[in-house]
PDB file of C-alpha atoms in Angstrom:
ATOM      1  CA  MET A   1     -20.186 117.632 220.299  1.00  0.00           C
ATOM      2  CA  MET A   2     -18.029 120.527 219.051  1.00  0.00           C
ATOM      3  CA  SER A   3     -16.942 120.684 215.976  1.00  0.00           C
ATOM      4  CA  PHE A   4     -13.448 122.477 214.985  1.00  0.00           C
ATOM      5  CA  PHE A   5     -12.299 123.127 211.293  1.00  0.00           C
ATOM      6  CA  LEU A   6      -9.324 123.909 210.186  1.00  0.00           C
ATOM      7  CA  CYS A   7      -9.175 127.154 207.790  1.00  0.00           C
ATOM      8  CA  LEU A   8      -6.545 126.980 205.606  1.00  0.00           C
ATOM      9  CA  PRO A   9      -5.425 130.294 203.410  1.00  0.00           C
ATOM     10  CA  ILE A  10      -6.641 129.706 199.266  1.00  0.00           C
ATOM     11  CA  PHE A  11      -4.479 130.878 197.331  1.00  0.00           C
ATOM     12  CA  ALA A  12      -5.500 131.814 193.674  1.00  0.00           C
ATOM     13  CA  GLN A  13      -1.036 130.996 192.119  1.00  0.00           C
ATOM     14  CA  GLN A  14      -0.371 127.536 193.235  1.00  0.00           C
ATOM     15  CA  ALA A  15       2.632 125.998 192.028  1.00  0.00           C
ATOM     16  CA  GLN A  16       2.873 126.508 188.354  1.00  0.00           C
ATOM     17  CA  GLU A  17       3.525 123.566 186.073  1.00  0.00           C
ATOM     18  CA  GLU A  18       6.951 123.651 183.781  1.00  0.00           C
ATOM     19  CA  GLU A  19       5.623 124.757 180.462  1.00  0.00           C
ATOM     20  CA  THR A  20       7.412 122.425 177.849  1.00  0.00           C
ATOM     21  CA  THR A  21       7.358 121.885 173.976  1.00  0.00           C
ATOM     22  CA  PRO A  22       8.937 118.854 172.169  1.00  0.00           C
ATOM     23  CA  ILE A  23       9.805 121.380 169.469  1.00  0.00           C
ATOM     24  CA  PRO A  24      11.439 124.778 169.497  1.00  0.00           C
ATOM     25  CA  TYR A  25       8.409 126.356 167.320  1.00  0.00           C
ATOM     26  CA  ALA A  26       4.974 127.734 168.586  1.00  0.00           C
ATOM     27  CA  PHE A  27       3.202 125.774 165.628  1.00  0.00           C
ATOM     28  CA  PRO A  28       4.102 122.749 164.488  1.00  0.00           C
ATOM     29  CA  GLN A  29       3.677 124.056 160.903  1.00  0.00           C
ATOM     30  CA  TYR A  30       4.152 127.182 159.041  1.00  0.00           C
ATOM     31  CA  ARG A  31       0.843 129.131 158.367  1.00  0.00           C
ATOM     32  CA  LYS A  32      -0.568 132.138 157.420  1.00  0.00           C
ATOM     33  CA  ALA A  33       0.802 135.508 158.729  1.00  0.00           C
ATOM     34  CA  THR A  34      -0.152 138.668 158.059  1.00  0.00           C
ATOM     35  CA  VAL A  35       2.669 141.219 158.306  1.00  0.00           C
ATOM     36  CA  THR A  36       1.953 145.026 158.978  1.00  0.00           C
ATOM     37  CA  MET A  37       4.805 147.287 158.126  1.00  0.00           C
ATOM     38  CA  MET A  38       5.619 150.756 159.728  1.00  0.00           C
ATOM     39  CA  PHE A  39       3.980 152.454 156.746  1.00  0.00           C
ATOM     40  CA  GLY A  40       0.854 150.570 157.157  1.00  0.00           C
ATOM     41  CA  SER A  41       1.382 148.021 154.226  1.00  0.00           C
ATOM     42  CA  LYS A  42       0.819 144.581 154.917  1.00  0.00           C
ATOM     43  CA  LYS A  43       1.712 141.358 153.409  1.00  0.00           C
ATOM     44  CA  GLU A  44       0.924 137.302 153.554  1.00  0.00           C
ATOM     45  CA  VAL A  45       3.461 134.827 154.839  1.00  0.00           C
ATOM     46  CA  MET A  46       3.780 131.424 155.215  1.00  0.00           C
ATOM     47  CA  GLY A  47       5.226 132.062 158.916  1.00  0.00           C
ATOM     48  CA  ASN A  48       6.296 130.843 162.005  1.00  0.00           C
ATOM     49  CA  ILE A  49       8.032 131.832 165.555  1.00  0.00           C
ATOM     50  CA  TYR A  50      11.404 130.169 166.482  1.00  0.00           C
ATOM     51  CA  LEU A  51      11.604 130.161 170.190  1.00  0.00           C
ATOM     52  CA  ASP A  52      15.371 130.321 170.317  1.00  0.00           C
ATOM     53  CA  GLY A  53      14.701 134.176 171.109  1.00  0.00           C
ATOM     54  CA  SER A  54      11.611 133.983 169.450  1.00  0.00           C
ATOM     55  CA  LYS A  55      12.286 134.629 166.207  1.00  0.00           C
ATOM     56  CA  PHE A  56      10.195 135.579 164.046  1.00  0.00           C
ATOM     57  CA  TYR A  57      11.274 132.973 160.790  1.00  0.00           C
ATOM     58  CA  PHE A  58       9.503 133.229 156.827  1.00  0.00           C
ATOM     59  CA  LEU A  59       9.126 130.573 153.948  1.00  0.00           C
ATOM     60  CA  LYS A  60      10.633 131.588 150.310  1.00  0.00           C
ATOM     61  CA  ASP A  61      10.794 129.547 147.928  1.00  0.00           C
ATOM     62  CA  SER A  62      10.600 126.530 150.750  1.00  0.00           C
ATOM     63  CA  ILE A  63      13.203 128.136 152.498  1.00  0.00           C
ATOM     64  CA  ALA A  64      13.003 129.407 156.190  1.00  0.00           C
ATOM     65  CA  ILE A  65      14.411 132.873 156.382  1.00  0.00           C
ATOM     66  CA  GLU A  66      14.585 135.042 159.382  1.00  0.00           C
ATOM     67  CA  ALA A  67      12.711 138.532 158.829  1.00  0.00           C
ATOM     68  CA  GLY A  68      14.393 141.625 159.950  1.00  0.00           C
ATOM     69  CA  LEU A  69      11.879 143.355 162.104  1.00  0.00           C
ATOM     70  CA  SER A  70      13.278 146.614 161.852  1.00  0.00           C
ATOM     71  CA  ASN A  71      10.507 148.074 160.044  1.00  0.00           C
ATOM     72  CA  VAL A  72       7.109 145.573 160.774  1.00  0.00           C
ATOM     73  CA  SER A  73       4.941 147.100 163.124  1.00  0.00           C
ATOM     74  CA  ARG A  74       2.522 144.222 163.525  1.00  0.00           C
ATOM     75  CA  VAL A  75       2.570 140.077 162.850  1.00  0.00           C
ATOM     76  CA  ALA A  76      -0.682 138.558 162.908  1.00  0.00           C
ATOM     77  CA  PHE A  77      -1.337 134.943 163.367  1.00  0.00           C
ATOM     78  CA  GLY A  78      -5.110 134.462 163.059  1.00  0.00           C
ATOM     79  CA  ASP A  79      -6.684 136.431 165.974  1.00  0.00           C
ATOM     80  CA  THR A  80      -3.077 136.288 167.893  1.00  0.00           C
ATOM     81  CA  LEU A  81      -1.253 139.618 167.577  1.00  0.00           C
ATOM     82  CA  TYR A  82       2.653 140.376 167.593  1.00  0.00           C
ATOM     83  CA  MET A  83       4.914 143.318 167.993  1.00  0.00           C
ATOM     84  CA  PRO A  84       8.472 143.683 167.189  1.00  0.00           C
ATOM     85  CA  VAL A  85      10.367 143.884 170.538  1.00  0.00           C
ATOM     86  CA  ASP A  86      13.672 144.172 169.083  1.00  0.00           C
ATOM     87  CA  THR A  87      14.594 141.151 167.477  1.00  0.00           C
ATOM     88  CA  SER A  88      11.721 139.134 169.222  1.00  0.00           C
ATOM     89  CA  LEU A  89       8.391 138.610 169.090  1.00  0.00           C
ATOM     90  CA  ALA A  90       5.971 139.646 171.533  1.00  0.00           C
ATOM     91  CA  ARG A  91       2.364 138.126 172.196  1.00  0.00           C
ATOM     92  CA  ILE A  92       0.195 141.219 172.898  1.00  0.00           C
ATOM     93  CA  VAL A  93      -1.962 140.207 175.782  1.00  0.00           C
ATOM     94  CA  ALA A  94      -3.712 143.197 176.665  1.00  0.00           C
ATOM     95  CA  THR A  95      -4.092 146.754 176.155  1.00  0.00           C
ATOM     96  CA  ASP A  96      -5.957 149.811 177.842  1.00  0.00           C
ATOM     97  CA  ARG A  97      -5.912 153.522 176.186  1.00  0.00           C
ATOM     98  CA  ASN A  98      -2.349 153.472 175.083  1.00  0.00           C
ATOM     99  CA  LYS A  99      -0.848 151.198 177.335  1.00  0.00           C
ATOM    100  CA  MET A 100      -0.071 147.305 176.782  1.00  0.00           C
ATOM    101  CA  LEU A 101       1.065 144.033 178.021  1.00  0.00           C
ATOM    102  CA  ILE A 102       3.219 142.220 175.838  1.00  0.00           C
ATOM    103  CA  CYS A 103       4.771 138.708 176.568  1.00  0.00           C
ATOM    104  CA  ILE A 104       8.110 136.965 175.240  1.00  0.00           C
ATOM    105  CA  ARG A 105       7.999 133.077 175.204  1.00  0.00           C
ATOM    106  CA  THR A 106      11.106 131.696 175.118  1.00  0.00           C
ATOM    107  CA  ILE A 107      13.179 128.435 175.714  1.00  0.00           C
ATOM    108  CA  ASP A 108      14.566 129.078 178.796  1.00  0.00           C
ATOM    109  CA  LYS A 109      18.233 127.846 178.009  1.00  0.00           C
ATOM    110  CA  TYR A 110      19.111 127.685 182.296  1.00  0.00           C
ATOM    111  CA  LYS A 111      16.642 124.940 182.548  1.00  0.00           C
ATOM    112  CA  MET A 112      17.525 123.724 178.867  1.00  0.00           C
ATOM    113  CA  LYS A 113      21.404 122.896 180.304  1.00  0.00           C
ATOM    114  CA  GLY A 114      20.447 121.128 183.314  1.00  0.00           C
ATOM    115  CA  SER A 115      21.611 123.839 185.729  1.00  0.00           C
ATOM    116  CA  ASN A 116      20.826 123.692 189.664  1.00  0.00           C
ATOM    117  CA  ASP A 117      19.931 126.507 191.564  1.00  0.00           C
ATOM    118  CA  GLY A 118      23.002 128.986 190.464  1.00  0.00           C
ATOM    119  CA  ILE A 119      24.765 128.151 193.378  1.00  0.00           C
ATOM    120  CA  GLN A 120      26.694 124.627 192.535  1.00  0.00           C
ATOM    121  CA  GLY A 121      26.485 125.649 188.820  1.00  0.00           C
ATOM    122  CA  GLU A 122      25.772 123.552 185.869  1.00  0.00           C
ATOM    123  CA  ASP A 123      25.485 119.600 185.819  1.00  0.00           C
ATOM    124  CA  LYS A 124      24.717 117.585 182.898  1.00  0.00           C
ATOM    125  CA  ARG A 125      20.879 116.995 182.679  1.00  0.00           C
ATOM    126  CA  GLY A 126      20.741 118.892 179.655  1.00  0.00           C
ATOM    127  CA  GLU A 127      22.766 117.017 177.936  1.00  0.00           C
ATOM    128  CA  GLY A 128      21.751 116.021 174.368  1.00  0.00           C
ATOM    129  CA  MET A 129      19.139 118.570 173.736  1.00  0.00           C
ATOM    130  CA  ALA A 130      20.303 120.239 170.686  1.00  0.00           C
ATOM    131  CA  PHE A 131      17.918 122.663 169.075  1.00  0.00           C
ATOM    132  CA  PHE A 132      16.132 121.336 166.144  1.00  0.00           C
ATOM    133  CA  GLN A 133      17.712 123.425 162.863  1.00  0.00           C
ATOM    134  CA  LEU A 134      15.457 125.045 160.596  1.00  0.00           C
ATOM    135  CA  ASP A 135      15.974 123.077 157.441  1.00  0.00           C
ATOM    136  CA  MET A 136      14.561 119.773 159.399  1.00  0.00           C
ATOM    137  CA  PHE A 137      11.076 121.478 158.291  1.00  0.00           C
ATOM    138  CA  SER A 138       9.805 120.176 155.004  1.00  0.00           C
ATOM    139  CA  SER A 139       9.485 121.780 152.184  1.00  0.00           C
ATOM    140  CA  MET A 140       5.902 122.055 153.163  1.00  0.00           C
ATOM    141  CA  GLY A 141       6.975 123.523 156.217  1.00  0.00           C
ATOM    142  CA  PHE A 142       5.521 120.388 158.511  1.00  0.00           C
ATOM    143  CA  ILE A 143       7.074 118.406 161.177  1.00  0.00           C
ATOM    144  CA  GLU A 144       4.708 115.632 162.297  1.00  0.00           C
ATOM    145  CA  LEU A 145       3.981 115.109 165.858  1.00  0.00           C
ATOM    146  CA  ASN A 146       3.014 111.989 167.065  1.00  0.00           C
ATOM    147  CA  PRO A 147       1.934 112.507 171.198  1.00  0.00           C
ATOM    148  CA  GLU A 148       2.549 109.041 171.939  1.00  0.00           C
ATOM    149  CA  ASN A 149       6.695 108.744 170.315  1.00  0.00           C
ATOM    150  CA  ILE A 150       7.514 112.274 171.950  1.00  0.00           C
ATOM    151  CA  ASP A 151      10.452 111.908 174.338  1.00  0.00           C
ATOM    152  CA  LYS A 152       9.463 113.460 177.378  1.00  0.00           C
ATOM    153  CA  THR A 153      13.179 113.509 178.438  1.00  0.00           C
ATOM    154  CA  LYS A 154      14.100 115.301 175.894  1.00  0.00           C
ATOM    155  CA  LEU A 155      11.293 118.234 176.119  1.00  0.00           C
ATOM    156  CA  PHE A 156      12.242 122.187 175.555  1.00  0.00           C
ATOM    157  CA  PRO A 157      11.190 123.758 179.175  1.00  0.00           C
ATOM    158  CA  LEU A 158       9.958 127.259 178.158  1.00  0.00           C
ATOM    159  CA  LYS A 159       9.916 130.714 179.864  1.00  0.00           C
ATOM    160  CA  ARG A 160       7.559 133.677 179.757  1.00  0.00           C
ATOM    161  CA  GLU A 161       8.509 136.977 180.250  1.00  0.00           C
ATOM    162  CA  TYR A 162       5.560 139.668 180.796  1.00  0.00           C
ATOM    163  CA  PHE A 163       6.220 143.686 179.974  1.00  0.00           C
ATOM    164  CA  PHE A 164       4.390 146.519 180.104  1.00  0.00           C
ATOM    165  CA  ILE A 165       4.198 149.574 177.502  1.00  0.00           C
ATOM    166  CA  LEU A 166       4.000 152.833 179.341  1.00  0.00           C
ATOM    167  CA  ASP A 167       4.046 156.393 177.942  1.00  0.00           C
ATOM    168  CA  GLY A 168       6.312 154.342 175.293  1.00  0.00           C
ATOM    169  CA  GLU A 169       8.928 152.978 177.511  1.00  0.00           C
ATOM    170  CA  ILE A 170       9.010 149.146 177.581  1.00  0.00           C
ATOM    171  CA  ILE A 171       8.849 148.098 181.708  1.00  0.00           C
ATOM    172  CA  PRO A 172       9.488 144.340 182.858  1.00  0.00           C
ATOM    173  CA  ALA A 173       6.452 143.299 184.589  1.00  0.00           C
ATOM    174  CA  LYS A 174       7.848 142.926 188.109  1.00  0.00           C
ATOM    175  CA  GLU A 175       7.616 144.726 191.382  1.00  0.00           C
ATOM    176  CA  ARG A 176      10.687 147.056 191.651  1.00  0.00           C
ATOM    177  CA  PRO A 177      10.758 148.533 188.014  1.00  0.00           C
ATOM    178  CA  VAL A 178       6.889 149.240 187.798  1.00  0.00           C
ATOM    179  CA  MET A 179       6.637 150.576 191.714  1.00  0.00           C
ATOM    180  CA  LYS A 180       9.543 152.607 191.016  1.00  0.00           C
ATOM    181  CA  ARG A 181       7.905 154.815 188.666  1.00  0.00           C
ATOM    182  CA  TYR A 182       5.320 156.015 191.361  1.00  0.00           C
ATOM    183  CA  THR A 183       5.023 158.655 194.215  1.00  0.00           C
ATOM    184  CA  LYS A 184       4.472 156.811 197.750  1.00  0.00           C
ATOM    185  CA  ALA A 185       0.604 157.703 197.690  1.00  0.00           C
ATOM    186  CA  GLN A 186       0.529 155.955 193.797  1.00  0.00           C
ATOM    187  CA  ARG A 187       2.360 152.942 195.066  1.00  0.00           C
ATOM    188  CA  LYS A 188       0.114 152.756 198.379  1.00  0.00           C
ATOM    189  CA  ILE A 189      -2.862 152.278 196.009  1.00  0.00           C
ATOM    190  CA  LEU A 190      -1.523 149.760 193.338  1.00  0.00           C
ATOM    191  CA  LYS A 191      -0.293 147.776 196.736  1.00  0.00           C
ATOM    192  CA  GLU A 192      -4.037 147.093 196.993  1.00  0.00           C
ATOM    193  CA  THR A 193      -4.184 144.989 194.438  1.00  0.00           C
ATOM    194  CA  THR A 194      -0.985 143.620 194.185  1.00  0.00           C
ATOM    195  CA  GLU A 195      -0.799 142.318 197.799  1.00  0.00           C
ATOM    196  CA  ASP A 196      -4.360 140.634 197.802  1.00  0.00           C
ATOM    197  CA  ARG A 197      -3.011 136.918 198.464  1.00  0.00           C
ATOM    198  CA  PHE A 198      -4.841 135.926 195.036  1.00  0.00           C
ATOM    199  CA  TRP A 199      -3.099 138.193 192.910  1.00  0.00           C
ATOM    200  CA  SER A 200       0.723 137.466 191.573  1.00  0.00           C
ATOM    201  CA  TRP A 201       3.727 138.957 189.545  1.00  0.00           C
ATOM    202  CA  LYS A 202       3.948 135.585 187.507  1.00  0.00           C
ATOM    203  CA  ASP A 203       0.164 135.481 186.402  1.00  0.00           C
ATOM    204  CA  GLU A 204      -0.960 136.771 183.151  1.00  0.00           C
ATOM    205  CA  GLU A 205      -4.713 137.635 184.699  1.00  0.00           C
ATOM    206  CA  SER A 206      -3.038 139.493 187.684  1.00  0.00           C
ATOM    207  CA  LEU A 207      -0.938 141.475 185.094  1.00  0.00           C
ATOM    208  CA  VAL A 208      -3.966 142.363 183.002  1.00  0.00           C
ATOM    209  CA  LYS A 209      -5.584 143.556 185.708  1.00  0.00           C
ATOM    210  CA  LEU A 210      -2.488 145.622 186.809  1.00  0.00           C
ATOM    211  CA  LEU A 211      -3.085 147.256 183.760  1.00  0.00           C
ATOM    212  CA  LYS A 212      -5.978 149.159 183.843  1.00  0.00           C
ATOM    213  CA  LEU A 213      -4.527 150.947 187.204  1.00  0.00           C
ATOM    214  CA  LEU A 214      -1.567 151.527 185.727  1.00  0.00           C
TER     215      LEU A 214
END
């Protein structure tokens, strides 16, 4: 008796679950952050990241203040390191010699508005999802979260945008912007990696592997 097996392709990248958060902040409370300035000096503050634009806020006399980032080199929350990109904080995902992979995580306002596929415009699903205001933090900078009481219909949708820093230039981690930097022969070598079925431009681990080849 013969047995037949149906072989289906196995993909490393399955449909990714939508990332959400009950509050538009990276942390439920302000926590110690070490800020390194451009000329090397450091200061300790109680900070947080406001995900509406990935803004860096710190407490001064119990008041949340947005930090100017023009003179900031790095911000560390524990072992996680961030760097300024314009007015946003980007998490440093990986480094390789003088190259970097960074990620900016923000609220996806397009999804929050209840937009459709971009063809038929916006519907009303996102109404009532007003942003938390900064003054909703108590004097201790804390928001108490009870998982049982979280209204899952009003979670904030998040998006992650990845960038490579190559030769001091910030390049979106997408095929066209990356590939156009290289010759035809170089692109052929890179595509041996990017066209592998287990590799994805939307996957962080995949992008880390590519960083080493750039």
